[in-house]
């Protein structure tokens, strides 16, 4: 292995990223979520200037942010009044990760504002929120901190159309208007639509600094006031020159502070999380324009100093989260009361990619006043983060082989023989796993089958410990213990692999997950499995040491030093028969512990005792990079390797991901790396992975993370750190059972379909929809395998032709013809209900239909056949030839055309399509706008209130808390958000409901057959008639029930229930085939 680099290098200050933005917001919020329904500008205005289109995209980022903040306000039980509810008509339930990320954003801004307002001053104070959107910060402070803002004016600044809409909401809501006091007449009512002594709403493009200055000075005596300027994820979307001009302008206003919160790149632009984040915003046409020039807190601080700000402090949100001066341990711990949480690595990455900066143009304010004093790694004259000019990787090389992809995070790895490894459990694409992948060094059959028995409950965050003494046949014994189902369900069962068989042994005294495990040898030479720390079902961090003995079971070990505090997610490994090291871990309140401990167990005492000694580092740099949470740790021939995880100060750049430790001297430092990349294989994200020394290098398997709201990232294949420091794609192969080995097959005209029932049971908590997986069809035949698997998948990156750019509303009216008659659904409310028929079928001119849905009317077009609407399925190419050439089904989906049933044009206003299932499979190609869907597997049918013989339900699954109550609480929904160009595969019998999220939605739906015979006889215009066997069976049931007429009711019930049980048994047998 290459020599250690033990010098304290400074180019690092870990900082994670943000998922959903709040910036200068759009004047047309999501009609489905936000209160305002009017529009002053939107995506349908013809021939807009390029800047206008870009501004619109930037404004649109506000919507998801405000909905998320409202959910935080509600979920985390903020004190009343809940001011965000006035701006969000129908809230959405966000995930625990998004809750925690937005809480931290809101807390950080509110903390700075409160500190500013608490400063003693005779001057009037002004808080200016640049790019405010529908943010309710002024109303939060006025409602809850009125005593510190009696002499304060809050100023909201954003685009004129949005500010006009926001002012309308404020005037309509008594709760908001009452907080402002007497409404005053503005000197410029067009630019200032609402004004009071404590609040001013200013409509102005931030790039027009002179105009903004003129409006502000006309309303407020700026030179006599003390000012705080807030920019929460807003100016990063502006042209760099314009954004820097705002910063310079603010510095000249007098006695001013500036609070900036925006994205950064702590580990460089090629870090997988950063790639996901940047790609997300680029896809939304809102690229982050400041992030490359100012990628770290140090760069941001320099940016402000160069623009006349004399006092500047900047720090990542993760650094602030870990600082009890900024947020107390009690406040951090209190969040666990509201919902269980165990996505710490994802949260750390998110928070590491945001910076909070506070600047002052006077010498009076200091960073300590705001408790955001940065702790940089290294000297002040070096940059902090990545060098934009560095080339960290060897030139791209074509991948030597492409193994079958296996997505598995937080699993456990154990050894079979020297050339075999087993990867068990963890979290897969959509659920916890109970499967095992087998890796061999060559394309060979495994020496023995070490897969886990079916009796084991699916789990993640468990440990698998390979016992070091080999058996005569060259195999190893292994011990698996603990882990979790949900964060509130820690597992205690223990399993031993011996003599090629798994045996369940004595369970832990208390269930735990994210514990540390290694092997030790007692005084009699017996192999033991040592466990330390972890987390229990009630969220308590554990501090106990316990070992497992083959004959004695579990025994607790006493610790002589109480300075070792409880922790979970630490890295522990043996360095001798009864000695070892313990690194990092996380405290109960969610802070990574920067400690390195040596431990030694005395087995001659009764009970045994462990002695721990703290190891001191030579530099803060080593302490901050060595002590981690969620890292893997492995022993090589002469060294110990610590890989990945997140460090005390957050996200790790690649050059510090791999540490080498010499156990004799405890010297530790980064491994000097040579990174080799391969075409089509992204750089690995070393979170949730496993590592093991394979004899010639360190193999890294699995891993990945949910990147806040930007999607998920999963590692592909196996990587290896070789002995000369090269990171290379590794020739380890995933072994498949014979019936699983994929073989190239011609595209079939009919495919064999399996209805997937693996969503039964507790793996999917029905109250929290799981995001559907996204895939790129990188290999021939991949779509056929997706269809055979029968699970919804979002296919991205294929393209559906120029329709995604051409199909504006004006283009569609012009091409199709404004006077063409179409049959549309005209709904009485936003929720369409097929059972209650709360809509009418209306003939309407196409042009009028488009204009009305653009204005927010609840209407919906599902195209019908132009030749025989009631008798033939729709065919988009025939029914709409004027625009047919704009849409192209990708060649990778050729089997859809081979089994074609129908193709449908769907154009929707702000309406919810009722919950229903289709018997045909289909691909939904989103062309314009965004659409959210909830999908339920066939096994949920009994909980969806779909009457027998029908395919539609009357339940509104998007209603507030719908998934938490009634029968829906027992379901297992997947959630999909489609963006233009996305293609969603919807398998047969998956019930689904859809609603647009940003105005007009345009899509093309293509239905296709998946079985050769068995569909209902006769016409099936919509592709949702139940199969013939079911229709016949219902008639048979009616005949059977009539035969019991005249027989006593108790006896009839007895025999009918026996028949039902027999029928259910046949269903079970058929499902197992």
Coordinates of N, CA and C in Angstrom, one line a residue, residues 622-725:
X622 N -6.5 16.0 11.5 CA -6.7 14.6 11.6 C -7.9 14.2 12.4
X623 N -8.1 14.9 13.5 CA -9.3 14.7 14.3 C -10.6 14.8 13.6
X624 N -10.6 15.9 12.7 CA -11.8 16.2 12.0 C -12.1 15.2 10.8
X625 N -11.1 14.6 10.3 CA -11.2 13.7 9.2 C -11.3 12.2 9.6
X626 N -10.6 11.8 10.7 CA -10.5 10.4 11.1 C -11.8 10.0 11.8
X627 N -12.3 10.8 12.6 CA -13.5 10.4 13.4 C -14.8 10.6 12.6
X628 N -15.4 9.5 12.3 CA -16.5 9.5 11.3 C -17.7 8.7 11.9
X629 N -18.8 8.9 11.1 CA -20.0 8.1 11.3 C -20.3 7.3 10.1
X630 N -20.6 6.1 10.2 CA -21.1 5.2 9.1 C -19.9 4.8 8.2
X631 N -18.7 4.9 8.6 CA -17.5 4.4 7.8 C -17.4 2.9 7.9
X632 N -16.8 2.3 6.9 CA -16.4 0.9 7.0 C -15.0 0.8 7.5
X633 N -14.7 -0.3 8.1 CA -13.3 -0.5 8.6 C -12.9 -1.9 8.4
X634 N -11.7 -2.1 7.9 CA -11.2 -3.4 7.5 C -9.7 -3.6 7.8
X635 N -9.3 -4.8 8.0 CA -7.9 -5.1 8.3 C -7.2 -5.6 7.0
X636 N -6.1 -5.0 6.7 CA -5.2 -5.6 5.6 C -4.1 -6.3 6.3
X637 N -3.0 -6.7 5.5 CA -1.9 -7.4 6.0 C -1.2 -6.7 7.2
X638 N -1.0 -5.4 7.0 CA -0.2 -4.7 8.0 C -0.9 -3.4 8.4
X639 N -2.1 -3.1 7.9 CA -2.7 -1.9 8.2 C -4.2 -2.1 8.4
X640 N -4.8 -1.1 8.9 CA -6.3 -1.0 9.1 C -6.8 0.1 8.2
X641 N -7.8 -0.1 7.4 CA -8.3 0.9 6.5 C -9.7 1.4 6.9
X642 N -9.9 2.7 7.0 CA -11.1 3.3 7.3 C -11.6 4.0 6.0
X643 N -12.9 3.6 5.6 CA -13.3 4.1 4.3 C -14.7 4.8 4.4
X644 N -14.8 6.0 3.8 CA -16.0 6.7 3.6 C -16.7 7.1 4.9
X645 N -18.0 7.2 4.9 CA -18.8 7.7 5.9 C -18.8 9.3 5.9
X646 N -19.3 9.9 6.9 CA -19.2 11.4 7.0 C -18.4 11.7 8.2
X647 N -17.6 12.8 8.1 CA -16.7 13.2 9.2 C -17.4 14.2 10.2
X648 N -16.7 14.5 11.2 CA -17.2 15.4 12.2 C -17.7 16.7 11.6
X649 N -17.0 17.2 10.6 CA -17.4 18.4 10.0 C -18.1 18.2 8.6
X650 N -18.5 17.0 8.4 CA -19.4 16.8 7.2 C -18.8 15.9 6.1
X651 N -19.1 16.4 4.9 CA -18.9 15.7 3.6 C -17.4 15.6 3.4
X652 N -16.9 14.4 3.0 CA -15.5 14.2 2.8 C -15.1 14.2 1.3
X653 N -14.1 15.0 0.9 CA -13.6 15.0 -0.5 C -13.0 13.6 -0.7
X654 N -12.9 13.2 -1.9 CA -12.4 11.8 -2.3 C -11.0 11.6 -1.7
X655 N -10.2 12.6 -1.7 CA -8.8 12.4 -1.3 C -8.7 12.1 0.2
X656 N -9.7 12.3 1.0 CA -9.7 11.9 2.4 C -10.7 10.8 2.7
X657 N -11.2 10.1 1.7 CA -12.2 9.1 1.9 C -11.5 7.8 2.5
X658 N -10.3 7.6 2.0 CA -9.5 6.3 2.4 C -8.4 6.7 3.4
X659 N -8.5 6.2 4.6 CA -7.5 6.4 5.6 C -6.8 5.0 5.9
X660 N -5.5 5.1 6.1 CA -4.7 3.9 6.5 C -4.1 4.2 7.9
X661 N -4.3 3.2 8.7 CA -3.9 3.3 10.1 C -2.9 2.1 10.4
X662 N -1.8 2.5 11.0 CA -0.8 1.4 11.4 C -1.1 1.1 12.9
X663 N -1.6 -0.1 13.2 CA -2.0 -0.5 14.5 C -1.0 -0.4 15.6
X664 N 0.3 -0.6 15.2 CA 1.4 -0.6 16.3 C 1.7 0.8 16.8
X665 N 1.7 1.7 15.8 CA 2.1 3.1 16.2 C 0.9 4.0 16.3
X666 N -0.3 3.6 15.7 CA -1.5 4.4 15.6 C -1.3 5.6 14.7
X667 N -0.2 5.6 13.8 CA -0.1 6.6 12.8 C -1.2 6.5 11.8
X668 N -1.8 7.6 11.4 CA -3.0 7.5 10.5 C -3.0 8.7 9.6
X669 N -3.4 8.4 8.3 CA -3.5 9.5 7.4 C -4.1 9.0 6.1
X670 N -4.4 10.0 5.2 CA -5.1 9.6 3.9 C -4.1 8.8 3.0
X671 N -4.7 7.8 2.3 CA -4.0 7.1 1.3 C -3.9 7.9 0.1
X672 N -2.7 8.0 -0.5 CA -2.5 8.7 -1.8 C -3.1 7.9 -2.9
X673 N -4.1 8.5 -3.5 CA -5.0 7.7 -4.5 C -4.6 8.1 -5.9
X674 N -4.9 7.1 -6.8 CA -5.0 7.3 -8.2 C -6.4 6.8 -8.6
X675 N -7.3 7.7 -9.0 CA -8.6 7.3 -9.3 C -8.8 7.0 -10.8
X676 N -9.3 5.9 -11.1 CA -9.6 5.6 -12.5 C -11.1 5.5 -12.7
X677 N -11.6 6.1 -13.7 CA -13.1 6.1 -14.0 C -13.3 5.3 -15.2
X678 N -14.6 4.8 -15.3 CA -15.0 4.0 -16.5 C -16.2 4.6 -17.1
X679 N -16.3 4.4 -18.4 CA -17.4 4.9 -19.1 C -18.7 4.3 -18.6
X680 N -19.7 5.2 -18.2 CA -21.0 4.7 -17.8 C -21.0 4.4 -16.3
X681 N -19.9 4.5 -15.6 CA -19.9 4.1 -14.1 C -19.5 5.4 -13.3
X682 N -20.4 5.9 -12.6 CA -20.1 7.1 -11.8 C -19.1 6.8 -10.7
X683 N -18.4 7.8 -10.2 CA -17.5 7.7 -9.0 C -18.3 7.2 -7.8
X684 N -17.8 6.2 -7.1 CA -18.7 5.7 -6.0 C -18.9 6.7 -4.9
X685 N -20.0 6.6 -4.2 CA -20.4 7.3 -3.0 C -20.2 6.4 -1.8
X686 N -19.3 6.7 -1.0 CA -18.9 5.8 0.1 C -19.7 6.0 1.3
X687 N -21.0 5.8 1.1 CA -22.0 5.9 2.2 C -22.8 4.6 2.1
X688 N -23.1 3.9 3.3 CA -23.9 2.7 3.3 C -23.2 1.6 2.6
X689 N -21.9 1.6 2.4 CA -21.2 0.5 1.7 C -20.6 -0.5 2.6
X690 N -19.9 -1.5 2.1 CA -19.1 -2.4 2.9 C -17.8 -2.6 2.2
X691 N -16.7 -2.9 3.0 CA -15.4 -3.1 2.5 C -14.8 -4.3 3.1
X692 N -13.9 -5.0 2.4 CA -13.2 -6.2 2.9 C -11.9 -6.3 2.2
X693 N -10.9 -6.8 2.9 CA -9.6 -7.1 2.3 C -9.7 -8.4 1.6
X694 N -9.4 -8.4 0.2 CA -9.6 -9.7 -0.5 C -8.3 -10.4 -0.8
X695 N -7.3 -10.0 -0.1 CA -6.0 -10.7 -0.3 C -5.0 -9.9 -1.1
X696 N -5.5 -9.1 -2.1 CA -4.6 -8.2 -2.9 C -5.0 -6.8 -2.8
X697 N -6.1 -6.5 -2.2 CA -6.6 -5.1 -2.2 C -7.9 -5.0 -1.3
X698 N -8.4 -3.8 -1.3 CA -9.6 -3.6 -0.5 C -10.8 -3.5 -1.4
X699 N -11.7 -4.4 -1.3 CA -12.9 -4.5 -2.2 C -14.0 -3.7 -1.5
X700 N -14.7 -2.8 -2.3 CA -15.8 -2.0 -1.8 C -17.1 -2.3 -2.5
X701 N -18.1 -2.7 -1.8 CA -19.3 -3.3 -2.4 C -20.5 -2.5 -1.8
X702 N -21.5 -2.2 -2.7 CA -22.7 -1.6 -2.3 C -22.6 -0.2 -2.0
X703 N -23.6 0.4 -1.4 CA -23.6 1.8 -1.0 C -24.4 2.7 -1.8
X704 N -24.7 3.8 -1.3 CA -25.5 4.8 -1.9 C -26.3 5.6 -0.9
X705 N -27.1 6.6 -1.4 CA -27.8 7.5 -0.4 C -28.9 8.2 -1.2
X706 N -30.0 8.5 -0.4 CA -31.0 9.4 -0.9 C -30.5 10.8 -0.9
X707 N -30.4 11.5 -2.0 CA -29.9 12.8 -2.1 C -30.9 13.9 -1.9
X708 N -31.4 13.9 -0.7 CA -32.5 14.9 -0.3 C -33.7 14.7 -1.3
X709 N -34.1 15.8 -2.0 CA -35.2 15.6 -2.9 C -34.7 15.6 -4.3
X710 N -33.4 15.3 -4.5 CA -32.8 15.3 -5.9 C -32.8 13.9 -6.5
X711 N -33.3 12.9 -5.8 CA -33.2 11.5 -6.3 C -32.3 10.7 -5.4
X712 N -32.0 9.5 -5.8 CA -31.1 8.6 -5.1 C -29.9 8.3 -5.9
X713 N -28.8 8.0 -5.2 CA -27.6 7.6 -5.9 C -27.2 6.2 -5.4
X714 N -26.9 5.3 -6.2 CA -26.5 3.9 -5.8 C -25.2 3.6 -6.6
X715 N -24.3 3.0 -5.8 CA -23.0 2.5 -6.4 C -23.3 1.3 -7.3
X716 N -22.5 1.2 -8.4 CA -22.6 0.2 -9.4 C -21.4 -0.7 -9.3
X717 N -21.7 -2.0 -9.1 CA -20.6 -3.0 -9.2 C -19.7 -3.0 -8.0
X718 N -18.4 -3.4 -8.2 CA -17.5 -3.5 -7.1 C -16.2 -2.7 -7.5
X719 N -15.7 -1.9 -6.5 CA -14.5 -1.1 -6.7 C -13.4 -1.7 -5.8
X720 N -12.2 -1.5 -6.1 CA -11.1 -2.0 -5.3 C -10.0 -0.9 -5.1
X721 N -9.5 -0.8 -3.9 CA -8.3 0.0 -3.7 C -7.1 -1.0 -3.7
X722 N -6.3 -0.9 -4.7 CA -5.2 -1.8 -4.9 C -4.0 -1.4 -3.9
X723 N -3.0 -2.3 -3.9 CA -1.9 -2.0 -2.9 C -1.0 -0.8 -3.3
X724 N -1.1 -0.4 -4.6 CA -0.3 0.7 -5.0 C -1.1 2.0 -4.9
X725 N -2.3 2.0 -4.3 CA -3.1 3.2 -4.2 C -4.1 3.5 -5.3

